[in-house]
mmCIF file of C-alpha atoms in Angstrom:
data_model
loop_
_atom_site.group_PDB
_atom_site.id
_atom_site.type_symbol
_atom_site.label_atom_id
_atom_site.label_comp_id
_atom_site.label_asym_id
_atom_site.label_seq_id
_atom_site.Cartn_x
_atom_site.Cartn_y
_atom_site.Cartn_z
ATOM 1 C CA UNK U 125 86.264 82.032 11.327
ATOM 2 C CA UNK U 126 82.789 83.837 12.160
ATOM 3 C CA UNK U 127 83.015 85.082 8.224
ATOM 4 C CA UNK U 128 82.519 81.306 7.683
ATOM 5 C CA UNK U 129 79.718 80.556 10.337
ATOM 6 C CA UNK U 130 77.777 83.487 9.165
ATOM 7 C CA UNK U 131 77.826 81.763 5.590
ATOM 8 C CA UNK U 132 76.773 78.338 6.582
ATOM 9 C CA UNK U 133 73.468 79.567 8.654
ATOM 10 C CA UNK U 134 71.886 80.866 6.081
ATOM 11 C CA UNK U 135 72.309 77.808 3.668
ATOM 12 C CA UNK U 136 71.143 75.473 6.917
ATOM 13 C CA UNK U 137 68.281 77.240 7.352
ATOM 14 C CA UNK U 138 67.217 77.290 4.065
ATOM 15 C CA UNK U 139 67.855 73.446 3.851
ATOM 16 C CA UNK U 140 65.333 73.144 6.678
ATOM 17 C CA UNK U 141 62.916 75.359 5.556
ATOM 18 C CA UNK U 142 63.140 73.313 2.140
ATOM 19 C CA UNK U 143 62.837 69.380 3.676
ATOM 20 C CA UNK U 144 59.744 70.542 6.019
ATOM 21 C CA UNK U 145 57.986 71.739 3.225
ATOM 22 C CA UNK U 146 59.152 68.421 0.962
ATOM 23 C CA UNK U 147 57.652 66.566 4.147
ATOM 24 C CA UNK U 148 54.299 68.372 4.236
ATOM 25 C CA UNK U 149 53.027 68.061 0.319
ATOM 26 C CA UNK U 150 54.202 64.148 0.573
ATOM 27 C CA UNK U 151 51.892 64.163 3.431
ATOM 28 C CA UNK U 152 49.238 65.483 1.685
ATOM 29 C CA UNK U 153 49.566 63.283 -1.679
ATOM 30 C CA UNK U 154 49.068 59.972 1.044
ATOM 31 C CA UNK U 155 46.381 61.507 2.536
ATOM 32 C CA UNK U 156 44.660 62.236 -0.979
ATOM 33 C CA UNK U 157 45.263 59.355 -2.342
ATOM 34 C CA UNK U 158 44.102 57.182 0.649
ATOM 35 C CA UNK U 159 40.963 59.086 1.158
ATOM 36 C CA UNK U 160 39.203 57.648 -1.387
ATOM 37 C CA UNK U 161 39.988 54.009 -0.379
ATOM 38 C CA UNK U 162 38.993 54.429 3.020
ATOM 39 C CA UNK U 163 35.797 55.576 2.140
ATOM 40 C CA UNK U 164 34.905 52.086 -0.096
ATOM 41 C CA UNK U 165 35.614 49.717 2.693
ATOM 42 C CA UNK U 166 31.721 50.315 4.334
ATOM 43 C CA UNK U 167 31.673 47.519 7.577
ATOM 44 C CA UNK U 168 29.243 44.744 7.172
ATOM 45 C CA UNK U 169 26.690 44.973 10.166
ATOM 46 C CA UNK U 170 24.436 41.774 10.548
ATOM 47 C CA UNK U 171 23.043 40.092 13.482
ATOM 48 C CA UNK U 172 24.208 36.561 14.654
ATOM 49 C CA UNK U 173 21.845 34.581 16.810
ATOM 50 C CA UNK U 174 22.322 31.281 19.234
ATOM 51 C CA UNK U 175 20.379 29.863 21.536
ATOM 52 C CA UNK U 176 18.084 32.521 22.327
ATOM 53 C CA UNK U 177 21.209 35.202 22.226
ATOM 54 C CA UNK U 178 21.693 37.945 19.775
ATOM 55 C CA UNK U 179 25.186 39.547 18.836
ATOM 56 C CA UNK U 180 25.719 41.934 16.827
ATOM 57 C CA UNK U 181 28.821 41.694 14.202
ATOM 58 C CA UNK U 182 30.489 44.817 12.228
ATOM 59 C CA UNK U 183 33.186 43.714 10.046
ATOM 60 C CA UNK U 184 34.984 44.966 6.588
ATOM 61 C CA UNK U 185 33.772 43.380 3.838
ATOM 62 C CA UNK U 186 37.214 41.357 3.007
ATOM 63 C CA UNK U 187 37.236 39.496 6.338
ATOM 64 C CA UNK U 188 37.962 36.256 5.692
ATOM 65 C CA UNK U 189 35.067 33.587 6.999
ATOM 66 C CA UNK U 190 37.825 32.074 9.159
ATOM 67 C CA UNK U 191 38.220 35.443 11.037
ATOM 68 C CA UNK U 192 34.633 35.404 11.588
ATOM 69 C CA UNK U 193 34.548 32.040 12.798
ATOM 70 C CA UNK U 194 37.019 33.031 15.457
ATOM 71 C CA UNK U 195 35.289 36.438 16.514
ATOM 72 C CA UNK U 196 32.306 33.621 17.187
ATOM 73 C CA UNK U 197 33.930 31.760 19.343
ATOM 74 C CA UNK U 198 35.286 34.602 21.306
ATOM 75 C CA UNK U 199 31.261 35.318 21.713
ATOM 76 C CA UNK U 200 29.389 31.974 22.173
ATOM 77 C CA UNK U 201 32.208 29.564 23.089
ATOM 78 C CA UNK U 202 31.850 27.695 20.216
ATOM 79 C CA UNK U 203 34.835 26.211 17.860
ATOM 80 C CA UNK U 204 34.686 26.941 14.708
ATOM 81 C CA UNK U 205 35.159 23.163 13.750
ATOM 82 C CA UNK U 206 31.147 23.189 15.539
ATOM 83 C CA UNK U 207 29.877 26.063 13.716
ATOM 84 C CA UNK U 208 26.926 26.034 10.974
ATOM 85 C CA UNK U 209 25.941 28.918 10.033
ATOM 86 C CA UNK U 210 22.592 29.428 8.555
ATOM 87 C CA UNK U 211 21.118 32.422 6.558
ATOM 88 C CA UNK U 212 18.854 33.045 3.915
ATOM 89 C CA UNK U 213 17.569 29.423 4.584
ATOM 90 C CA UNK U 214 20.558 27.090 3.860
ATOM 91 C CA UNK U 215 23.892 26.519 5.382
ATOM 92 C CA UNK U 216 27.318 28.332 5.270
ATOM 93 C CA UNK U 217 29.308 26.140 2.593
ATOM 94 C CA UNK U 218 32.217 28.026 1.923
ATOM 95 C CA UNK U 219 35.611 27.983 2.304
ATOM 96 C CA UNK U 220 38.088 29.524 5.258
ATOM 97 C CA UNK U 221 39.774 31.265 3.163
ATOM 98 C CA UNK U 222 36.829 32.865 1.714
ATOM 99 C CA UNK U 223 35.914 36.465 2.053
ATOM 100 C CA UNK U 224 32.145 37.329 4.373
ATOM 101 C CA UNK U 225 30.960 39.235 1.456
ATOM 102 C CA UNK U 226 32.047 36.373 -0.896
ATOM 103 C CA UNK U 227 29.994 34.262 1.613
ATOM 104 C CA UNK U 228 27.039 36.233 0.787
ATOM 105 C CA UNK U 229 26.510 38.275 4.667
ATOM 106 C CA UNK U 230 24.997 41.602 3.868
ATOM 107 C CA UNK U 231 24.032 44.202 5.750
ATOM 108 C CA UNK U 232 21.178 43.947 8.014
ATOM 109 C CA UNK U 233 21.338 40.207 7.443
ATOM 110 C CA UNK U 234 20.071 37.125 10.139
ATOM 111 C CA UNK U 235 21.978 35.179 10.557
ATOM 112 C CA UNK U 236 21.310 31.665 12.615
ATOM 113 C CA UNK U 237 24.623 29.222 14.515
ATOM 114 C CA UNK U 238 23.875 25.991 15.422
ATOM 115 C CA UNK U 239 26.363 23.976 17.301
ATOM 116 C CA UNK U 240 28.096 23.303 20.946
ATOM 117 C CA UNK U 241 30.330 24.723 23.033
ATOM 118 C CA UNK U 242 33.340 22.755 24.404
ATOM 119 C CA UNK U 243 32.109 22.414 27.670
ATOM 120 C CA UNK U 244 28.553 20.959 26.768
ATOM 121 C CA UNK U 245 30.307 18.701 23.932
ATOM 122 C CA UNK U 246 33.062 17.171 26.670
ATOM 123 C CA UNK U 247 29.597 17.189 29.388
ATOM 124 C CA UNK U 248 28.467 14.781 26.015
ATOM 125 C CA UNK U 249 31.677 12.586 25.950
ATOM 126 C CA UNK U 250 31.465 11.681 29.685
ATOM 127 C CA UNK U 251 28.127 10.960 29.487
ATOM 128 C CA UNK U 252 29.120 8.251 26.497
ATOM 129 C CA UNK U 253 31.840 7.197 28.272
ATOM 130 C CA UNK U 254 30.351 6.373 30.840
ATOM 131 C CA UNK U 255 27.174 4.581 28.886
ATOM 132 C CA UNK U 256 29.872 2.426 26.724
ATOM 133 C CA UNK U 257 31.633 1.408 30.382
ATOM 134 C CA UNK U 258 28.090 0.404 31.455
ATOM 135 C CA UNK U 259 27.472 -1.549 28.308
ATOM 136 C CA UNK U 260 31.146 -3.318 28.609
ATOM 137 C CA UNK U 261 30.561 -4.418 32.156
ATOM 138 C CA UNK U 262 26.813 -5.791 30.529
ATOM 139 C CA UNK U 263 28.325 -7.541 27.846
ATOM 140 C CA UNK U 264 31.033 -8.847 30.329
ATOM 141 C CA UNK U 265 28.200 -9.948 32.486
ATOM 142 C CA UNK U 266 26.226 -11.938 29.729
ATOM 143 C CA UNK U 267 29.340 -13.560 28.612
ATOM 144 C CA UNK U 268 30.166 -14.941 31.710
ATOM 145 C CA UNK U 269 28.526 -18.880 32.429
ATOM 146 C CA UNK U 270 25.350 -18.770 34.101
ATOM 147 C CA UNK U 271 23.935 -22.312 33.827
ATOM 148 C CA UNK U 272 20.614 -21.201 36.593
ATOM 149 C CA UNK U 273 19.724 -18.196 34.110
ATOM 150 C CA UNK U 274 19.974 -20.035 30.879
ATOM 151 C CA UNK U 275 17.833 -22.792 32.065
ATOM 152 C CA UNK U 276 15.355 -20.549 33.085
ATOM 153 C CA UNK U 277 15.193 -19.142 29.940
ATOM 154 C CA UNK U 278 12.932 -21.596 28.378
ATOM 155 C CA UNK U 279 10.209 -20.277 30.999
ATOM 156 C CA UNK U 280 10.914 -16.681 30.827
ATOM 157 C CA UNK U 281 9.980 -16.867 26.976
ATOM 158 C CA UNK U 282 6.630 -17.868 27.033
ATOM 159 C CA UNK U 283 5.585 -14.580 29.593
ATOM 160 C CA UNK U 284 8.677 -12.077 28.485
ATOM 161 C CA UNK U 285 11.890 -11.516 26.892
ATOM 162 C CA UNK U 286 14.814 -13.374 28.680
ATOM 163 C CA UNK U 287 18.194 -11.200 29.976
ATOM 164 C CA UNK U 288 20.286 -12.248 27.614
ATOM 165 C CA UNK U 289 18.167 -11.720 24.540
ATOM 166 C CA UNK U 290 17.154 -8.633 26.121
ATOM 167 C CA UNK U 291 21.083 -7.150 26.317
ATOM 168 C CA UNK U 292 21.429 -8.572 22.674
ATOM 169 C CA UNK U 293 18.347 -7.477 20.379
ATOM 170 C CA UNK U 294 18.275 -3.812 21.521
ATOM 171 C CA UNK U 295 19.450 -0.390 20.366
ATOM 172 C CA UNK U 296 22.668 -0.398 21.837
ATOM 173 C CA UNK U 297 23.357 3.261 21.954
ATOM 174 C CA UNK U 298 20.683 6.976 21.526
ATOM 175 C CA UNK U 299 22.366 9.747 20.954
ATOM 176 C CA UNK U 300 20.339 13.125 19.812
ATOM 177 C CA UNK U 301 22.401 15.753 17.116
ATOM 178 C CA UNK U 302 24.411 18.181 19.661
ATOM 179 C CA UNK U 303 24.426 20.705 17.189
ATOM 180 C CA UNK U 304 20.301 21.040 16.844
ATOM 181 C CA UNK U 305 18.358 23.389 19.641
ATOM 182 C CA UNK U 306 17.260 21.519 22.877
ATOM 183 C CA UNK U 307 18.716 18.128 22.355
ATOM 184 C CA UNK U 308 17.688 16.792 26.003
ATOM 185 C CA UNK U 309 14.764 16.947 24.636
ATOM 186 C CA UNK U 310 15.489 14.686 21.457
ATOM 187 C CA UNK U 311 17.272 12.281 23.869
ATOM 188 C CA UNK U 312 14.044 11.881 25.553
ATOM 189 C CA UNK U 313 12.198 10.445 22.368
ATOM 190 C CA UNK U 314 14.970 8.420 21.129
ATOM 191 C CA UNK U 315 14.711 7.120 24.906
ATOM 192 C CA UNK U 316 11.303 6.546 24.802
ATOM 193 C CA UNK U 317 11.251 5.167 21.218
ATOM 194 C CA UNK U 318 14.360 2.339 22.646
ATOM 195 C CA UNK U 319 12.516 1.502 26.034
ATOM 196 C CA UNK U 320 8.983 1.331 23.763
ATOM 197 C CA UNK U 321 7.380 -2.176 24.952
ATOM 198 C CA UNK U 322 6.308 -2.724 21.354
ATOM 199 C CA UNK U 323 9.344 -1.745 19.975
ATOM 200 C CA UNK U 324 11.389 -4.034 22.527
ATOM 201 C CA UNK U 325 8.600 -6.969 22.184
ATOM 202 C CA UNK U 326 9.203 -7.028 17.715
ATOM 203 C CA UNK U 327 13.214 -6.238 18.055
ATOM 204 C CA UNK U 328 12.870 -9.650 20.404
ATOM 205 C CA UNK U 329 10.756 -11.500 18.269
ATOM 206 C CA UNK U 330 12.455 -11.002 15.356
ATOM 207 C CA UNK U 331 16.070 -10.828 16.415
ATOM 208 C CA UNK U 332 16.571 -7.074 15.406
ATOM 209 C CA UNK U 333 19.924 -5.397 16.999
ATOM 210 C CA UNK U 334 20.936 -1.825 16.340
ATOM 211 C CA UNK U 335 24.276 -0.031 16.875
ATOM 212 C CA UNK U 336 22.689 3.469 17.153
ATOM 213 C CA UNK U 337 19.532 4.875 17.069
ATOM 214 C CA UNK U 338 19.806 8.885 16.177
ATOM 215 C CA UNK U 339 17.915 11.700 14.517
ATOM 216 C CA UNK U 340 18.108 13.486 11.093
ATOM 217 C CA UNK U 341 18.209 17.237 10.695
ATOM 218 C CA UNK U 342 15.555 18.630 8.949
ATOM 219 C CA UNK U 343 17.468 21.584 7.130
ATOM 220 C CA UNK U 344 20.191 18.809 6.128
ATOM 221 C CA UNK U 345 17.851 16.523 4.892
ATOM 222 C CA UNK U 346 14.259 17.849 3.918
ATOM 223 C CA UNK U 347 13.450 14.815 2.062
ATOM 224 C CA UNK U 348 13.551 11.988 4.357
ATOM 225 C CA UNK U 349 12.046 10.642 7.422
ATOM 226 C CA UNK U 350 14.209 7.810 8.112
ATOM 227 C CA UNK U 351 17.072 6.362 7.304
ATOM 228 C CA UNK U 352 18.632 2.779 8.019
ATOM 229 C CA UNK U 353 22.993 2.642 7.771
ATOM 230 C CA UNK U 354 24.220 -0.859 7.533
ATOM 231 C CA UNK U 355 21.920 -3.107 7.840
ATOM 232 C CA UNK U 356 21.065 -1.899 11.279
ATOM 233 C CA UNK U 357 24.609 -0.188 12.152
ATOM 234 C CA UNK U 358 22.430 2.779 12.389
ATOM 235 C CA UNK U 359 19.159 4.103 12.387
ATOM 236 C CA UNK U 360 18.351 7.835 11.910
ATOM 237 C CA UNK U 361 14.940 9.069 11.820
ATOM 238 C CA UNK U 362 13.715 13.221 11.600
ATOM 239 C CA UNK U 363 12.383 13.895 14.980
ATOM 240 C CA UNK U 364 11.845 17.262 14.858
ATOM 241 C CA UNK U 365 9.435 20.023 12.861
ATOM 242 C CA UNK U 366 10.814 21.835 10.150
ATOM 243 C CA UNK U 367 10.972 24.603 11.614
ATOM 244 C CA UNK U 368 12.288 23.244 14.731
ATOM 245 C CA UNK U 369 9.856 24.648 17.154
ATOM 246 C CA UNK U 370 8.637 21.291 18.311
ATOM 247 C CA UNK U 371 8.852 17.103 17.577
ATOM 248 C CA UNK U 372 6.989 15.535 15.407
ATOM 249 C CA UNK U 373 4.189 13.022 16.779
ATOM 250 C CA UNK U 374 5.233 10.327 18.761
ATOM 251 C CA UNK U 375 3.552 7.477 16.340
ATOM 252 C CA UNK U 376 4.534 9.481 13.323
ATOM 253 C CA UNK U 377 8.264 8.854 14.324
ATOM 254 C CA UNK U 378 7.763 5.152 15.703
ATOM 255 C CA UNK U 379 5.780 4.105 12.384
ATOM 256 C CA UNK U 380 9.492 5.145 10.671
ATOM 257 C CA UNK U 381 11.492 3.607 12.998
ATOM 258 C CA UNK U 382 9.000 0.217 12.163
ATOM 259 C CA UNK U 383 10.147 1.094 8.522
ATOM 260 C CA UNK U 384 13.284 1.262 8.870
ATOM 261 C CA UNK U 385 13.723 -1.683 11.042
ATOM 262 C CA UNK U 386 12.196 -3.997 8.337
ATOM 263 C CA UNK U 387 15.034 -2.158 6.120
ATOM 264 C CA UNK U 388 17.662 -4.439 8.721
ATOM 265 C CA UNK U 389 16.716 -7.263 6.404
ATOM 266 C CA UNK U 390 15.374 -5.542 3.011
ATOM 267 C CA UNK U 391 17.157 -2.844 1.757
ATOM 268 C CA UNK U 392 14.698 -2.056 -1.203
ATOM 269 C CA UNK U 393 11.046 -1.650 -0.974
ATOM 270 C CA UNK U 394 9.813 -4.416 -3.165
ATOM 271 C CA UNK U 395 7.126 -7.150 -1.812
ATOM 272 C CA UNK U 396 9.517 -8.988 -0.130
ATOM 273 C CA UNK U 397 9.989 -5.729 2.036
ATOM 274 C CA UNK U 398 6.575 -4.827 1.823
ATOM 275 C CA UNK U 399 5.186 -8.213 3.552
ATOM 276 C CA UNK U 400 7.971 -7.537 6.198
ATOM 277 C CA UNK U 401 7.235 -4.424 7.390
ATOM 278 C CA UNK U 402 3.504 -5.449 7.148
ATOM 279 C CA UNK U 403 4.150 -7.538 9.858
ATOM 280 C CA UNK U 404 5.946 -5.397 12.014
ATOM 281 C CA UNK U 405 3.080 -2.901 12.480
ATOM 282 C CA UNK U 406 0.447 -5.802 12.650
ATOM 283 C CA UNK U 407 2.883 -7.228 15.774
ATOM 284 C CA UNK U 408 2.805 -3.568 17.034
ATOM 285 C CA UNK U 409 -1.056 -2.851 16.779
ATOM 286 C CA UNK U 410 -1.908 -6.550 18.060
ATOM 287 C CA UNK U 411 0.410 -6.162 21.448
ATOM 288 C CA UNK U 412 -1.027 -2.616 22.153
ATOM 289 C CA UNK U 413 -4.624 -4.429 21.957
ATOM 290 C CA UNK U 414 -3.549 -7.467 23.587
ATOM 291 C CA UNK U 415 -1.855 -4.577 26.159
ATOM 292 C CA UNK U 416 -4.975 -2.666 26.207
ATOM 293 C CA UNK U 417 -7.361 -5.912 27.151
ATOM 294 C CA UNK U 418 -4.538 -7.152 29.958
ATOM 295 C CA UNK U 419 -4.567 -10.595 28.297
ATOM 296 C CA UNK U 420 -0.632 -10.038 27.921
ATOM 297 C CA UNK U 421 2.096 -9.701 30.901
ATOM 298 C CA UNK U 422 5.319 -9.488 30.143
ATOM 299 C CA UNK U 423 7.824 -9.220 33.061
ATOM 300 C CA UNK U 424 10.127 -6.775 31.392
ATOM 301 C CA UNK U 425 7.370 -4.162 30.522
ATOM 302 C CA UNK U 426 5.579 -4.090 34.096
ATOM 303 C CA UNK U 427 6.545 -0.539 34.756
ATOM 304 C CA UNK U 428 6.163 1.034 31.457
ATOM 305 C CA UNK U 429 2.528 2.347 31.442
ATOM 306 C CA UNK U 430 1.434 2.027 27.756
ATOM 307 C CA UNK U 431 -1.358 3.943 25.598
ATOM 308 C CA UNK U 432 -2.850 1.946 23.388
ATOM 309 C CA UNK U 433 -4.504 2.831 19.786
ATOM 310 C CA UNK U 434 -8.207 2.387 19.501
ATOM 311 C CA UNK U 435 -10.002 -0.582 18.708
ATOM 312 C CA UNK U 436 -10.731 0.235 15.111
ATOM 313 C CA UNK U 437 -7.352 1.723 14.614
ATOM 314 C CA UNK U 438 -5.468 -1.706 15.776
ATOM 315 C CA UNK U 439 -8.113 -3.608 13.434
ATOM 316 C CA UNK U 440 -7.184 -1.607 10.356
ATOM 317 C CA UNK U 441 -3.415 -1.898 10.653
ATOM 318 C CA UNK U 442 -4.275 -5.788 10.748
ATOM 319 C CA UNK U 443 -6.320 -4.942 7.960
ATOM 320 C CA UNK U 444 -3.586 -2.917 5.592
ATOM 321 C CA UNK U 445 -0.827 -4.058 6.819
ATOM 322 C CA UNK U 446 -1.308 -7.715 6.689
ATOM 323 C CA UNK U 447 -3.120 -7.566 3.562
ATOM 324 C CA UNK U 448 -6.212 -9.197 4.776
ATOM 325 C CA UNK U 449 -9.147 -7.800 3.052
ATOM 326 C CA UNK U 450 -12.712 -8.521 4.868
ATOM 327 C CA UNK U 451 -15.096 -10.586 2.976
ATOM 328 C CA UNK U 452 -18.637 -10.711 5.740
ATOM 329 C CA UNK U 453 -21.442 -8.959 5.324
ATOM 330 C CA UNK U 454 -21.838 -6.446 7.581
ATOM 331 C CA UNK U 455 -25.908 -6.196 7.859
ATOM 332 C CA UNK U 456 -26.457 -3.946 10.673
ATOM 333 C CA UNK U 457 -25.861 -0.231 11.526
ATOM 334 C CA UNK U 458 -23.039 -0.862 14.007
ATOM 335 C CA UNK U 459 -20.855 -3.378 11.429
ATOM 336 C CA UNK U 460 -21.462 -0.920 9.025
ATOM 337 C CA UNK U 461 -20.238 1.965 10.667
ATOM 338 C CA UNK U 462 -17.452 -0.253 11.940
ATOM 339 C CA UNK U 463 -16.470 -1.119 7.951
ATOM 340 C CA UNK U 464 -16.482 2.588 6.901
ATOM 341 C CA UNK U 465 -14.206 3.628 9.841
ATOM 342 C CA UNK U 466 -11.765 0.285 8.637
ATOM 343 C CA UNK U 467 -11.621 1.573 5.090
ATOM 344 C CA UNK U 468 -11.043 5.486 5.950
ATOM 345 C CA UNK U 469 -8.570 4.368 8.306
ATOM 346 C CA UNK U 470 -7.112 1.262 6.130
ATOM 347 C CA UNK U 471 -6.717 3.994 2.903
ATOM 348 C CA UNK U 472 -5.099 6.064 4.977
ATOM 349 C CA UNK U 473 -2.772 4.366 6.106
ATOM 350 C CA UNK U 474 -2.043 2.850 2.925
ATOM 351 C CA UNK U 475 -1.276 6.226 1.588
ATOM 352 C CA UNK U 476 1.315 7.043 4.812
ATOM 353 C CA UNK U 477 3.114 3.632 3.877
ATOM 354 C CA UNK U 478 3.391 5.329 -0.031
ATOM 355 C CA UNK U 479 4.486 8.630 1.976
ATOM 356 C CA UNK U 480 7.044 6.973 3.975
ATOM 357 C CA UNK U 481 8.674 4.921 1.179
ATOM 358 C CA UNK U 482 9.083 7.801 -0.965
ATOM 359 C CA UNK U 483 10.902 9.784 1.988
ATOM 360 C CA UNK U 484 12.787 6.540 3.383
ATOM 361 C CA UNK U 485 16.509 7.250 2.381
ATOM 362 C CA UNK U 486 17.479 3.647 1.646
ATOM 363 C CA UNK U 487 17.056 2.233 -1.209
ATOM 364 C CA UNK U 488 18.584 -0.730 -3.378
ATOM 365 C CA UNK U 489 18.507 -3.924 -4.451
ATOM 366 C CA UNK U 490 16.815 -6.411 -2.210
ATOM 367 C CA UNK U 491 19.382 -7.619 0.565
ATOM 368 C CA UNK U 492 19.521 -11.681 1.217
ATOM 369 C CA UNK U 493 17.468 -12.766 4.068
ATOM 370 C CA UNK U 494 19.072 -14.302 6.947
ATOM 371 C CA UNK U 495 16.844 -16.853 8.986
ATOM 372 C CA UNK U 496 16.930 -15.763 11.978
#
């Protein structure tokens, strides 16, 4: 019996000797082999930025766009579903699936997210919820008899618009783009553009009611100003600069918004449409004069302080935009300083009328006409 034993330990020990080595050069054949691989995948580093925040982002190369969509989330609190990425001047269109280098992110890339976080979009919900309960008790209100109101309302015409036309011909809801920088801020001029005493005094007049009154982003569409959905179901108009560092001027915006209300009748820009929106800016210019003198009260309007245009600048909207031309002589230095100023002025605005229907985005055949 120890004969035997002494046999078998050699052979064991060799056996060992003979598997560590096997285990070793394997080893070293992975090792080679991977080396070369690890070395290709080089991370991706590129800066992400949102709302005045910087983050820094180093990922492999074959990280899928939906992986980075969730690493943003973890960092801003945004969903992806809310995320637009821009870089290199235009918008992220790709798919999830999609690779980042696929995407086009390099290194050393800027990269720009627009959008809202959960909290501020459900802070945006209540705040429409509780608008559209407001408006539902309103319309409740206006449906309900009131046989002392209505009879009133004969009188209330002749000095301001009455309460019922008031909750009726109005922009029934503002609401800015969450996704765009500072939209308190937008809220405030599509606030100011609803509650506008000109704007309210021509949307009465004429019987005008929109659904929603919004903005259009500039980077989604560079080429318009304004746009009217629907005969009225909505009305977008581009508030802001291009480069979003600011809003456009106020008139600017509310000489679009005239535009596209005259589109709530005319979808295409032929004379018919034309001799509309003519109108609409003469009504505008001739309240803010009739404003400026005080020869106008209207009850709804007292606490809206209003700046009006000048003189000459109300005179040449009559001018251009109701297509009355001026035939007296103007013989002394004054009239004739007064002409010049109504023919800059009148070309002018002739050519922002030619500016505006080229960036207007509806177009079409002419729609029928309802009398109002």
């Amino acid at each position: 019996m120890m004969t035997e034993s002494a046999d078998v330990m050699p052979a064991l020990i060799s056996n060992t000797r003979l598997r560590d080595s096997l285990s070793k050069s394997l080893s070293l054949s992975t090792y080679h082999c991977s080396y070369p691989k690890f070395i290709s995948m080089a991370t991706l580093d590129f800066t992400v930025s949102h709302k005045g925040h910087s983050y820094p982002i180093s990922l492999l190369p074959d990280t899928t766009f939906d992986l980075l969509q969730a690493k943003l989330e973890e960092l801003t609190s945004v969903p992806p579903s809310n995320q637009k990425l821009l870089y290199k001047g235009k918008k992220a269109v790709v798919n999830g699936e999609d690779t980042i280098s696929h995407a086009g992110l390099k290194s050393g890339l800027k990269v720009q997210l627009l959008g809202s976080t959960a909290q501020e979009l459900g802070e945006l919900r209540q705040v429409e919820s509780e608008l559209q309960r407001r408006e539902r008790v309103l319309r409740e209100r206006a449906s309900k008899p009131q046989p002392k109101l209505l009879n009133q309302i004969p009188q209330l015409r002749s000095t301001g618009s009455g309460t019922t036309s008031s909750l009726q011909f109005r922009f029934h809801r503002t609401e800015p783009l969450p996704h765009l920088p500072n939209p308190s801020g937008a809220r405030a001029v599509l606030e100011k553009l609803a509650n506008d005493p000109a704007v309210k005094h021509i949307m009465h007049e004429h019987q005008y009611s929109v659904g929603l009154l919004t903005e259009l982003a500039p980077h989604e569409h560079p080429e318009l100003l304004g746009l009217n959905v629907g005969a009225g179901q909505a009305i977008k108009l581009r508030l802001r600069t291009n480069l979003y560092d600011g809003f456009r001027p106020y008139r600017d915006i509310r000489r679009v918004l005239c535009h596209e209300l005259a589109h709530n009748v005319w979808t295409g820009h032929d004379n018919n449409f034309k001799e509309l929106n003519s109108q609409l800016n003469r009504e505008v210019a001739e309240f803010e004069r009739a404003a400026a003198d005080g020869t106008r009260h209207l009850s709804d309007f007292v606490r809206h302080a209003y700046q009006p245009s000048s003189e000459q600048e109300a005179e040449a909207h009559m001018h251009v935009l109701g297509g009355v031309s001026s035939t007296s002589s103007m013989d002394s230095s004054p009239e004739e300083r007064r002409r010049r100023i109504l023919e800059a002025t009148t070309s002018r605005l002739k050519r922002e009328e030619e500016e505006l229907e080229s960036s207007c985005g509806t177009s079409g055949p002419s729609a029928t006409h309802d009398k109002h």
